[in-house]
């Protein structure tokens, strides 16, 4: 039976790639690499660098494929994503069927495949379409949450307290409910739209890359600087990926 590895590659620094990931990349007959569609050029360059640097096996072929375009008109967001995943699952079946019988394929996933990423979901869908003629396993990677915590030299949780991981849109809807709230996928600077000036924010963009920027402080004091810094960086690079932790309270303040 064919086998697919879904491999987490970390968030921008090729040194995030684990020894396990390198082993699986070199065990693969084909590594499937998205070329266009949702990929920003900076991210595609990191993936290419990882392949150039770590693939040493002569049998491993890099196979580039185009991501189908997501249709958004005349449908809800959920319908649009569902249909897009269905199209991607078809694409995956085509790629996987090009593997030799008992061959091994691999998808390289930004960060870790379990966190705000759909490759696992789409591979499951491809298995249903293909009557499960292949199996798969997952290789964990360093997430943007870990990269953020490391760059700020902080733990993510307060002692014995929960952490909420959410999106910019949900932060605006629900506010920062937990003592520690991680916000990802925020194109609208949701931190500037909540009423909590005394919360601390730990923000990072392009984490792990040479362009990394970090800022931290009381939200009421640093929000404007982050908005300005983010806009300048986004204009300079043409894209941005950023993440932040909002924290309220202090360790042991409920003793
Ligand atoms: C589609 S999610 C993928 C998350 C990824 N699977 C992970 O483990 O981090 C993309 C979001 O992750 C965050 N992100 C990923 N890489 C980042 C980086 N290098 N610097 C800052 N944020 C990053 C941003 O919030 C971005 O909007």
mmCIF file of N, CA, C and O in Angstrom, residues 71-153:
data_model
loop_
_atom_site.group_PDB
_atom_site.id
_atom_site.type_symbol
_atom_site.label_atom_id
_atom_site.label_comp_id
_atom_site.label_asym_id
_atom_site.label_seq_id
_atom_site.Cartn_x
_atom_site.Cartn_y
_atom_site.Cartn_z
ATOM 1 N N UNK A 71 -13.173 29.244 -4.952
ATOM 2 C CA UNK A 71 -14.273 30.080 -5.459
ATOM 3 C C UNK A 71 -15.019 30.664 -4.264
ATOM 4 O O UNK A 71 -15.349 29.928 -3.335
ATOM 5 N N UNK A 72 -15.289 31.969 -4.316
ATOM 6 C CA UNK A 72 -15.933 32.590 -3.147
ATOM 7 C C UNK A 72 -17.292 33.206 -3.472
ATOM 8 O O UNK A 72 -18.075 33.491 -2.566
ATOM 9 N N UNK A 73 -17.572 33.410 -4.785
ATOM 10 C CA UNK A 73 -18.819 34.129 -5.082
ATOM 11 C C UNK A 73 -20.026 33.195 -4.950
ATOM 12 O O UNK A 73 -19.931 31.992 -5.203
ATOM 13 N N UNK A 74 -21.147 33.777 -4.540
ATOM 14 C CA UNK A 74 -22.442 33.070 -4.427
ATOM 15 C C UNK A 74 -22.405 31.886 -3.463
ATOM 16 O O UNK A 74 -23.094 30.892 -3.682
ATOM 17 N N UNK A 75 -21.580 31.930 -2.444
ATOM 18 C CA UNK A 75 -21.594 30.836 -1.471
ATOM 19 C C UNK A 75 -21.052 31.358 -0.141
ATOM 20 O O UNK A 75 -20.341 32.358 -0.102
ATOM 21 N N UNK A 76 -21.418 30.639 0.934
ATOM 22 C CA UNK A 76 -20.936 31.045 2.259
ATOM 23 C C UNK A 76 -19.465 30.668 2.382
ATOM 24 O O UNK A 76 -18.942 29.870 1.595
ATOM 25 N N UNK A 77 -18.814 31.197 3.406
ATOM 26 C CA UNK A 77 -17.401 30.878 3.638
ATOM 27 C C UNK A 77 -17.224 29.361 3.815
ATOM 28 O O UNK A 77 -16.331 28.755 3.227
ATOM 29 N N UNK A 78 -18.116 28.762 4.615
ATOM 30 C CA UNK A 78 -18.001 27.322 4.899
ATOM 31 C C UNK A 78 -18.174 26.511 3.609
ATOM 32 O O UNK A 78 -17.405 25.575 3.341
ATOM 33 N N UNK A 79 -19.173 26.893 2.786
ATOM 34 C CA UNK A 79 -19.372 26.167 1.517
ATOM 35 C C UNK A 79 -18.140 26.304 0.625
ATOM 36 O O UNK A 79 -17.686 25.355 -0.003
ATOM 37 N N UNK A 80 -17.618 27.534 0.607
ATOM 38 C CA UNK A 80 -16.470 27.805 -0.246
ATOM 39 C C UNK A 80 -15.266 26.934 0.165
ATOM 40 O O UNK A 80 -14.608 26.316 -0.670
ATOM 41 N N UNK A 81 -15.010 26.831 1.480
ATOM 42 C CA UNK A 81 -13.870 26.034 1.959
ATOM 43 C C UNK A 81 -14.124 24.545 1.704
ATOM 44 O O UNK A 81 -13.233 23.812 1.260
ATOM 45 N N UNK A 82 -15.363 24.124 1.934
ATOM 46 C CA UNK A 82 -15.709 22.711 1.732
ATOM 47 C C UNK A 82 -15.480 22.312 0.268
ATOM 48 O O UNK A 82 -14.874 21.279 -0.021
ATOM 49 N N UNK A 83 -15.933 23.173 -0.656
ATOM 50 C CA UNK A 83 -15.767 22.849 -2.078
ATOM 51 C C UNK A 83 -14.296 22.884 -2.480
ATOM 52 O O UNK A 83 -13.836 22.080 -3.287
ATOM 53 N N UNK A 84 -13.579 23.820 -1.882
ATOM 54 C CA UNK A 84 -12.138 23.933 -2.174
ATOM 55 C C UNK A 84 -11.395 22.680 -1.695
ATOM 56 O O UNK A 84 -10.559 22.112 -2.409
ATOM 57 N N UNK A 85 -11.745 22.229 -0.487
ATOM 58 C CA UNK A 85 -11.117 21.003 0.028
ATOM 59 C C UNK A 85 -11.450 19.808 -0.857
ATOM 60 O O UNK A 85 -10.598 18.938 -1.085
ATOM 61 N N UNK A 86 -12.682 19.763 -1.369
ATOM 62 C CA UNK A 86 -13.070 18.652 -2.252
ATOM 63 C C UNK A 86 -12.194 18.669 -3.508
ATOM 64 O O UNK A 86 -11.690 17.625 -3.952
ATOM 65 N N UNK A 87 -11.969 19.882 -4.062
ATOM 66 C CA UNK A 87 -11.132 19.992 -5.268
ATOM 67 C C UNK A 87 -9.686 19.598 -4.950
ATOM 68 O O UNK A 87 -9.027 18.891 -5.725
ATOM 69 N N UNK A 88 -9.208 20.033 -3.779
ATOM 70 C CA UNK A 88 -7.840 19.672 -3.387
ATOM 71 C C UNK A 88 -7.702 18.164 -3.179
ATOM 72 O O UNK A 88 -6.678 17.565 -3.538
ATOM 73 N N UNK A 89 -8.742 17.540 -2.617
ATOM 74 C CA UNK A 89 -8.686 16.091 -2.393
ATOM 75 C C UNK A 89 -8.545 15.372 -3.736
ATOM 76 O O UNK A 89 -7.770 14.412 -3.850
ATOM 77 N N UNK A 90 -9.259 15.863 -4.756
ATOM 78 C CA UNK A 90 -9.119 15.268 -6.102
ATOM 79 C C UNK A 90 -7.682 15.419 -6.597
ATOM 80 O O UNK A 90 -7.088 14.498 -7.144
ATOM 81 N N UNK A 91 -7.127 16.645 -6.395
ATOM 82 C CA UNK A 91 -5.740 16.896 -6.808
ATOM 83 C C UNK A 91 -4.797 15.923 -6.100
ATOM 84 O O UNK A 91 -3.899 15.338 -6.713
ATOM 85 N N UNK A 92 -5.013 15.732 -4.784
ATOM 86 C CA UNK A 92 -4.137 14.834 -4.008
ATOM 87 C C UNK A 92 -4.230 13.400 -4.538
ATOM 88 O O UNK A 92 -3.214 12.702 -4.637
ATOM 89 N N UNK A 93 -5.453 12.960 -4.868
ATOM 90 C CA UNK A 93 -5.613 11.585 -5.369
ATOM 91 C C UNK A 93 -4.777 11.416 -6.637
ATOM 92 O O UNK A 93 -4.054 10.424 -6.800
ATOM 93 N N UNK A 94 -4.831 12.430 -7.527
ATOM 94 C CA UNK A 94 -4.044 12.365 -8.761
ATOM 95 C C UNK A 94 -2.555 12.247 -8.458
ATOM 96 O O UNK A 94 -1.843 11.421 -9.040
ATOM 97 N N UNK A 95 -2.068 13.051 -7.502
ATOM 98 C CA UNK A 95 -0.640 13.026 -7.151
ATOM 99 C C UNK A 95 -0.252 11.668 -6.567
ATOM 100 O O UNK A 95 0.775 11.080 -6.934
ATOM 101 N N UNK A 96 -1.088 11.176 -5.662
ATOM 102 C CA UNK A 96 -0.756 9.944 -4.935
ATOM 103 C C UNK A 96 -0.780 8.748 -5.894
ATOM 104 O O UNK A 96 0.040 7.836 -5.793
ATOM 105 N N UNK A 97 -1.707 8.802 -6.860
ATOM 106 C CA UNK A 97 -1.778 7.686 -7.815
ATOM 107 C C UNK A 97 -0.587 7.646 -8.760
ATOM 108 O O UNK A 97 -0.367 6.649 -9.435
ATOM 109 N N UNK A 98 0.180 8.737 -8.811
ATOM 110 C CA UNK A 98 1.414 8.711 -9.613
ATOM 111 C C UNK A 98 2.566 8.024 -8.890
ATOM 112 O O UNK A 98 3.629 7.803 -9.469
ATOM 113 N N UNK A 99 2.362 7.744 -7.601
ATOM 114 C CA UNK A 99 3.430 7.043 -6.854
ATOM 115 C C UNK A 99 3.504 5.592 -7.318
ATOM 116 O O UNK A 99 2.480 5.007 -7.690
ATOM 117 N N UNK A 100 4.700 4.998 -7.255
ATOM 118 C CA UNK A 100 4.761 3.566 -7.533
ATOM 119 C C UNK A 100 3.922 2.797 -6.494
ATOM 120 O O UNK A 100 3.655 3.327 -5.408
ATOM 121 N N UNK A 101 3.516 1.596 -6.818
ATOM 122 C CA UNK A 101 2.799 0.774 -5.837
ATOM 123 C C UNK A 101 3.720 0.601 -4.627
ATOM 124 O O UNK A 101 4.931 0.407 -4.793
ATOM 125 N N UNK A 102 3.173 0.725 -3.443
ATOM 126 C CA UNK A 102 3.967 0.679 -2.210
ATOM 127 C C UNK A 102 4.930 1.873 -2.086
ATOM 128 O O UNK A 102 5.840 1.867 -1.252
ATOM 129 N N UNK A 103 4.728 2.901 -2.942
ATOM 130 C CA UNK A 103 5.595 4.083 -2.879
ATOM 131 C C UNK A 103 5.223 4.988 -1.709
ATOM 132 O O UNK A 103 4.165 4.858 -1.099
ATOM 133 N N UNK A 104 6.139 5.934 -1.427
ATOM 134 C CA UNK A 104 5.933 6.863 -0.300
ATOM 135 C C UNK A 104 5.901 8.288 -0.839
ATOM 136 O O UNK A 104 6.790 8.693 -1.610
ATOM 137 N N UNK A 105 4.879 9.045 -0.441
ATOM 138 C CA UNK A 105 4.789 10.462 -0.807
ATOM 139 C C UNK A 105 4.824 11.321 0.446
ATOM 140 O O UNK A 105 4.626 10.813 1.562
ATOM 141 N N UNK A 106 5.089 12.627 0.281
ATOM 142 C CA UNK A 106 5.115 13.497 1.460
ATOM 143 C C UNK A 106 4.599 14.887 1.115
ATOM 144 O O UNK A 106 4.876 15.417 0.037
ATOM 145 N N UNK A 107 3.832 15.453 2.047
ATOM 146 C CA UNK A 107 3.441 16.864 1.975
ATOM 147 C C UNK A 107 4.182 17.600 3.091
ATOM 148 O O UNK A 107 4.237 17.109 4.221
ATOM 149 N N UNK A 108 4.744 18.747 2.760
ATOM 150 C CA UNK A 108 5.447 19.546 3.762
ATOM 151 C C UNK A 108 4.493 20.640 4.246
ATOM 152 O O UNK A 108 4.034 21.456 3.454
ATOM 153 N N UNK A 109 4.226 20.637 5.529
ATOM 154 C CA UNK A 109 3.230 21.571 6.081
ATOM 155 C C UNK A 109 3.932 22.617 6.938
ATOM 156 O O UNK A 109 4.782 22.286 7.775
ATOM 157 N N UNK A 110 3.536 23.868 6.744
ATOM 158 C CA UNK A 110 4.084 24.977 7.518
ATOM 159 C C UNK A 110 3.781 24.773 8.999
ATOM 160 O O UNK A 110 2.643 24.467 9.365
ATOM 161 N N UNK A 111 4.774 24.938 9.865
ATOM 162 C CA UNK A 111 4.550 24.770 11.304
ATOM 163 C C UNK A 111 4.276 23.316 11.619
ATOM 164 O O UNK A 111 5.018 22.425 11.197
ATOM 165 N N UNK A 112 3.162 23.085 12.331
ATOM 166 C CA UNK A 112 2.738 21.721 12.642
ATOM 167 C C UNK A 112 1.410 21.445 11.947
ATOM 168 O O UNK A 112 0.541 22.319 11.914
ATOM 169 N N UNK A 113 1.240 20.237 11.416
ATOM 170 C CA UNK A 113 0.006 19.934 10.673
ATOM 171 C C UNK A 113 -1.268 19.979 11.509
ATOM 172 O O UNK A 113 -2.366 20.035 10.958
ATOM 173 N N UNK A 114 -1.148 19.952 12.848
ATOM 174 C CA UNK A 114 -2.372 19.914 13.673
ATOM 175 C C UNK A 114 -2.959 21.291 13.913
ATOM 176 O O UNK A 114 -4.042 21.417 14.478
ATOM 177 N N UNK A 115 -2.236 22.356 13.560
ATOM 178 C CA UNK A 115 -2.652 23.691 14.002
ATOM 179 C C UNK A 115 -3.058 24.571 12.824
ATOM 180 O O UNK A 115 -2.207 24.985 12.026
ATOM 181 N N UNK A 116 -4.350 24.876 12.742
ATOM 182 C CA UNK A 116 -4.885 25.732 11.665
ATOM 183 C C UNK A 116 -4.282 25.380 10.303
ATOM 184 O O UNK A 116 -3.772 26.241 9.587
ATOM 185 N N UNK A 117 -4.368 24.103 9.990
ATOM 186 C CA UNK A 117 -3.923 23.643 8.676
ATOM 187 C C UNK A 117 -4.845 22.516 8.251
ATOM 188 O O UNK A 117 -5.310 21.755 9.099
ATOM 189 N N UNK A 118 -5.108 22.402 6.964
ATOM 190 C CA UNK A 118 -6.111 21.429 6.513
ATOM 191 C C UNK A 118 -5.539 20.243 5.758
ATOM 192 O O UNK A 118 -6.313 19.430 5.251
ATOM 193 N N UNK A 119 -4.234 20.108 5.680
ATOM 194 C CA UNK A 119 -3.692 18.999 4.884
ATOM 195 C C UNK A 119 -4.175 17.643 5.437
ATOM 196 O O UNK A 119 -4.568 16.765 4.672
ATOM 197 N N UNK A 120 -4.195 17.489 6.771
ATOM 198 C CA UNK A 120 -4.656 16.203 7.327
ATOM 199 C C UNK A 120 -6.104 15.942 6.891
ATOM 200 O O UNK A 120 -6.447 14.859 6.426
ATOM 201 N N UNK A 121 -6.937 16.982 7.030
ATOM 202 C CA UNK A 121 -8.356 16.846 6.632
ATOM 203 C C UNK A 121 -8.491 16.451 5.163
ATOM 204 O O UNK A 121 -9.286 15.603 4.797
ATOM 205 N N UNK A 122 -7.686 17.099 4.312
ATOM 206 C CA UNK A 122 -7.818 16.865 2.868
ATOM 207 C C UNK A 122 -7.288 15.476 2.505
ATOM 208 O O UNK A 122 -7.862 14.784 1.671
ATOM 209 N N UNK A 123 -6.214 15.056 3.172
ATOM 210 C CA UNK A 123 -5.691 13.707 2.922
ATOM 211 C C UNK A 123 -6.735 12.664 3.341
ATOM 212 O O UNK A 123 -6.967 11.677 2.643
ATOM 213 N N UNK A 124 -7.421 12.899 4.465
ATOM 214 C CA UNK A 124 -8.506 11.986 4.879
ATOM 215 C C UNK A 124 -9.583 11.937 3.799
ATOM 216 O O UNK A 124 -10.109 10.875 3.486
ATOM 217 N N UNK A 125 -9.896 13.102 3.227
ATOM 218 C CA UNK A 125 -10.916 13.154 2.182
ATOM 219 C C UNK A 125 -10.460 12.422 0.935
ATOM 220 O O UNK A 125 -11.240 11.727 0.296
ATOM 221 N N UNK A 126 -9.181 12.581 0.619
ATOM 222 C CA UNK A 126 -8.619 11.897 -0.546
ATOM 223 C C UNK A 126 -8.695 10.385 -0.330
ATOM 224 O O UNK A 126 -8.961 9.622 -1.257
ATOM 225 N N UNK A 127 -8.493 9.950 0.911
ATOM 226 C CA UNK A 127 -8.583 8.508 1.209
ATOM 227 C C UNK A 127 -9.996 7.992 0.964
ATOM 228 O O UNK A 127 -10.190 6.894 0.466
ATOM 229 N N UNK A 128 -10.992 8.826 1.303
ATOM 230 C CA UNK A 128 -12.374 8.390 1.062
ATOM 231 C C UNK A 128 -12.657 8.308 -0.439
ATOM 232 O O UNK A 128 -13.253 7.355 -0.922
ATOM 233 N N UNK A 129 -12.190 9.320 -1.184
ATOM 234 C CA UNK A 129 -12.405 9.322 -2.639
ATOM 235 C C UNK A 129 -11.740 8.111 -3.277
ATOM 236 O O UNK A 129 -12.227 7.544 -4.241
ATOM 237 N N UNK A 130 -10.590 7.751 -2.721
ATOM 238 C CA UNK A 130 -9.751 6.742 -3.340
ATOM 239 C C UNK A 130 -9.959 5.373 -2.693
ATOM 240 O O UNK A 130 -9.136 4.478 -2.844
ATOM 241 N N UNK A 131 -11.069 5.242 -1.937
ATOM 242 C CA UNK A 131 -11.364 3.993 -1.214
ATOM 243 C C UNK A 131 -10.142 3.518 -0.417
ATOM 244 O O UNK A 131 -9.825 2.324 -0.374
ATOM 245 N N UNK A 132 -9.460 4.483 0.194
ATOM 246 C CA UNK A 132 -8.333 4.196 1.098
ATOM 247 C C UNK A 132 -7.294 3.250 0.498
ATOM 248 O O UNK A 132 -6.912 2.254 1.100
ATOM 249 N N UNK A 133 -6.829 3.607 -0.698
ATOM 250 C CA UNK A 133 -5.770 2.781 -1.302
ATOM 251 C C UNK A 133 -4.406 3.217 -0.786
ATOM 252 O O UNK A 133 -3.382 2.785 -1.286
ATOM 253 N N UNK A 134 -4.397 4.118 0.175
ATOM 254 C CA UNK A 134 -3.129 4.519 0.800
ATOM 255 C C UNK A 134 -3.372 4.801 2.273
ATOM 256 O O UNK A 134 -4.509 5.017 2.707
ATOM 257 N N UNK A 135 -2.305 4.830 3.030
ATOM 258 C CA UNK A 135 -2.400 5.162 4.446
ATOM 259 C C UNK A 135 -1.517 6.392 4.692
ATOM 260 O O UNK A 135 -0.756 6.803 3.802
ATOM 261 N N UNK A 136 -1.608 6.999 5.865
ATOM 262 C CA UNK A 136 -0.760 8.172 6.096
ATOM 263 C C UNK A 136 -0.348 8.260 7.555
ATOM 264 O O UNK A 136 -0.967 7.676 8.435
ATOM 265 N N UNK A 137 0.731 8.992 7.797
ATOM 266 C CA UNK A 137 1.119 9.310 9.165
ATOM 267 C C UNK A 137 1.620 10.752 9.221
ATOM 268 O O UNK A 137 1.908 11.363 8.183
ATOM 269 N N UNK A 138 1.719 11.272 10.430
ATOM 270 C CA UNK A 138 2.011 12.698 10.637
ATOM 271 C C UNK A 138 3.321 12.848 11.400
ATOM 272 O O UNK A 138 3.557 12.156 12.384
ATOM 273 N N UNK A 139 4.152 13.775 10.941
ATOM 274 C CA UNK A 139 5.414 14.083 11.627
ATOM 275 C C UNK A 139 5.274 15.501 12.207
ATOM 276 O O UNK A 139 5.071 16.453 11.453
ATOM 277 N N UNK A 140 5.354 15.651 13.527
ATOM 278 C CA UNK A 140 5.106 16.973 14.110
ATOM 279 C C UNK A 140 6.206 17.990 13.784
ATOM 280 O O UNK A 140 7.355 17.622 13.545
ATOM 281 N N UNK A 141 5.800 19.262 13.778
ATOM 282 C CA UNK A 141 6.765 20.337 13.525
ATOM 283 C C UNK A 141 6.631 21.444 14.565
ATOM 284 O O UNK A 141 5.674 21.461 15.348
ATOM 285 N N UNK A 142 7.574 22.357 14.566
ATOM 286 C CA UNK A 142 7.520 23.494 15.498
ATOM 287 C C UNK A 142 6.449 24.472 15.011
ATOM 288 O O UNK A 142 6.434 24.858 13.842
ATOM 289 N N UNK A 143 5.546 24.849 15.907
ATOM 290 C CA UNK A 143 4.446 25.750 15.526
ATOM 291 C C UNK A 143 4.871 27.219 15.680
ATOM 292 O O UNK A 143 5.840 27.538 16.383
ATOM 293 N N UNK A 144 4.060 28.096 15.078
ATOM 294 C CA UNK A 144 4.311 29.527 15.248
ATOM 295 C C UNK A 144 4.102 29.939 16.704
ATOM 296 O O UNK A 144 4.670 30.932 17.164
ATOM 297 N N UNK A 145 3.306 29.174 17.440
ATOM 298 C CA UNK A 145 3.110 29.492 18.867
ATOM 299 C C UNK A 145 4.427 29.275 19.622
ATOM 300 O O UNK A 145 4.854 30.119 20.427
ATOM 301 N N UNK A 146 5.083 28.164 19.329
ATOM 302 C CA UNK A 146 6.374 27.900 19.999
ATOM 303 C C UNK A 146 7.424 28.932 19.577
ATOM 304 O O UNK A 146 8.218 29.388 20.398
ATOM 305 N N UNK A 147 7.408 29.300 18.286
ATOM 306 C CA UNK A 147 8.387 30.287 17.810
ATOM 307 C C UNK A 147 8.156 31.633 18.509
ATOM 308 O O UNK A 147 9.106 32.321 18.901
ATOM 309 N N UNK A 148 6.889 31.989 18.698
ATOM 310 C CA UNK A 148 6.556 33.254 19.380
ATOM 311 C C UNK A 148 7.051 33.222 20.826
ATOM 312 O O UNK A 148 7.705 34.170 21.294
ATOM 313 N N UNK A 149 6.747 32.125 21.523
ATOM 314 C CA UNK A 149 7.140 32.022 22.938
ATOM 315 C C UNK A 149 8.658 32.056 23.087
ATOM 316 O O UNK A 149 9.197 32.720 23.981
ATOM 317 N N UNK A 150 9.350 31.364 22.184
ATOM 318 C CA UNK A 150 10.818 31.320 22.274
ATOM 319 C C UNK A 150 11.405 32.706 22.034
ATOM 320 O O UNK A 150 12.294 33.156 22.763
ATOM 321 N N UNK A 151 10.891 33.422 21.020
ATOM 322 C CA UNK A 151 11.468 34.732 20.714
ATOM 323 C C UNK A 151 11.239 35.729 21.851
ATOM 324 O O UNK A 151 12.068 36.593 22.093
ATOM 325 N N UNK A 152 10.090 35.590 22.528
ATOM 326 C CA UNK A 152 9.821 36.503 23.649
ATOM 327 C C UNK A 152 10.355 35.969 24.982
ATOM 328 O O UNK A 152 10.208 36.637 26.010
ATOM 329 N N UNK A 153 10.869 34.741 24.961
ATOM 330 C CA UNK A 153 11.406 34.105 26.169
ATOM 331 C C UNK A 153 10.347 34.034 27.269
ATOM 332 O O UNK A 153 10.597 34.421 28.418
#
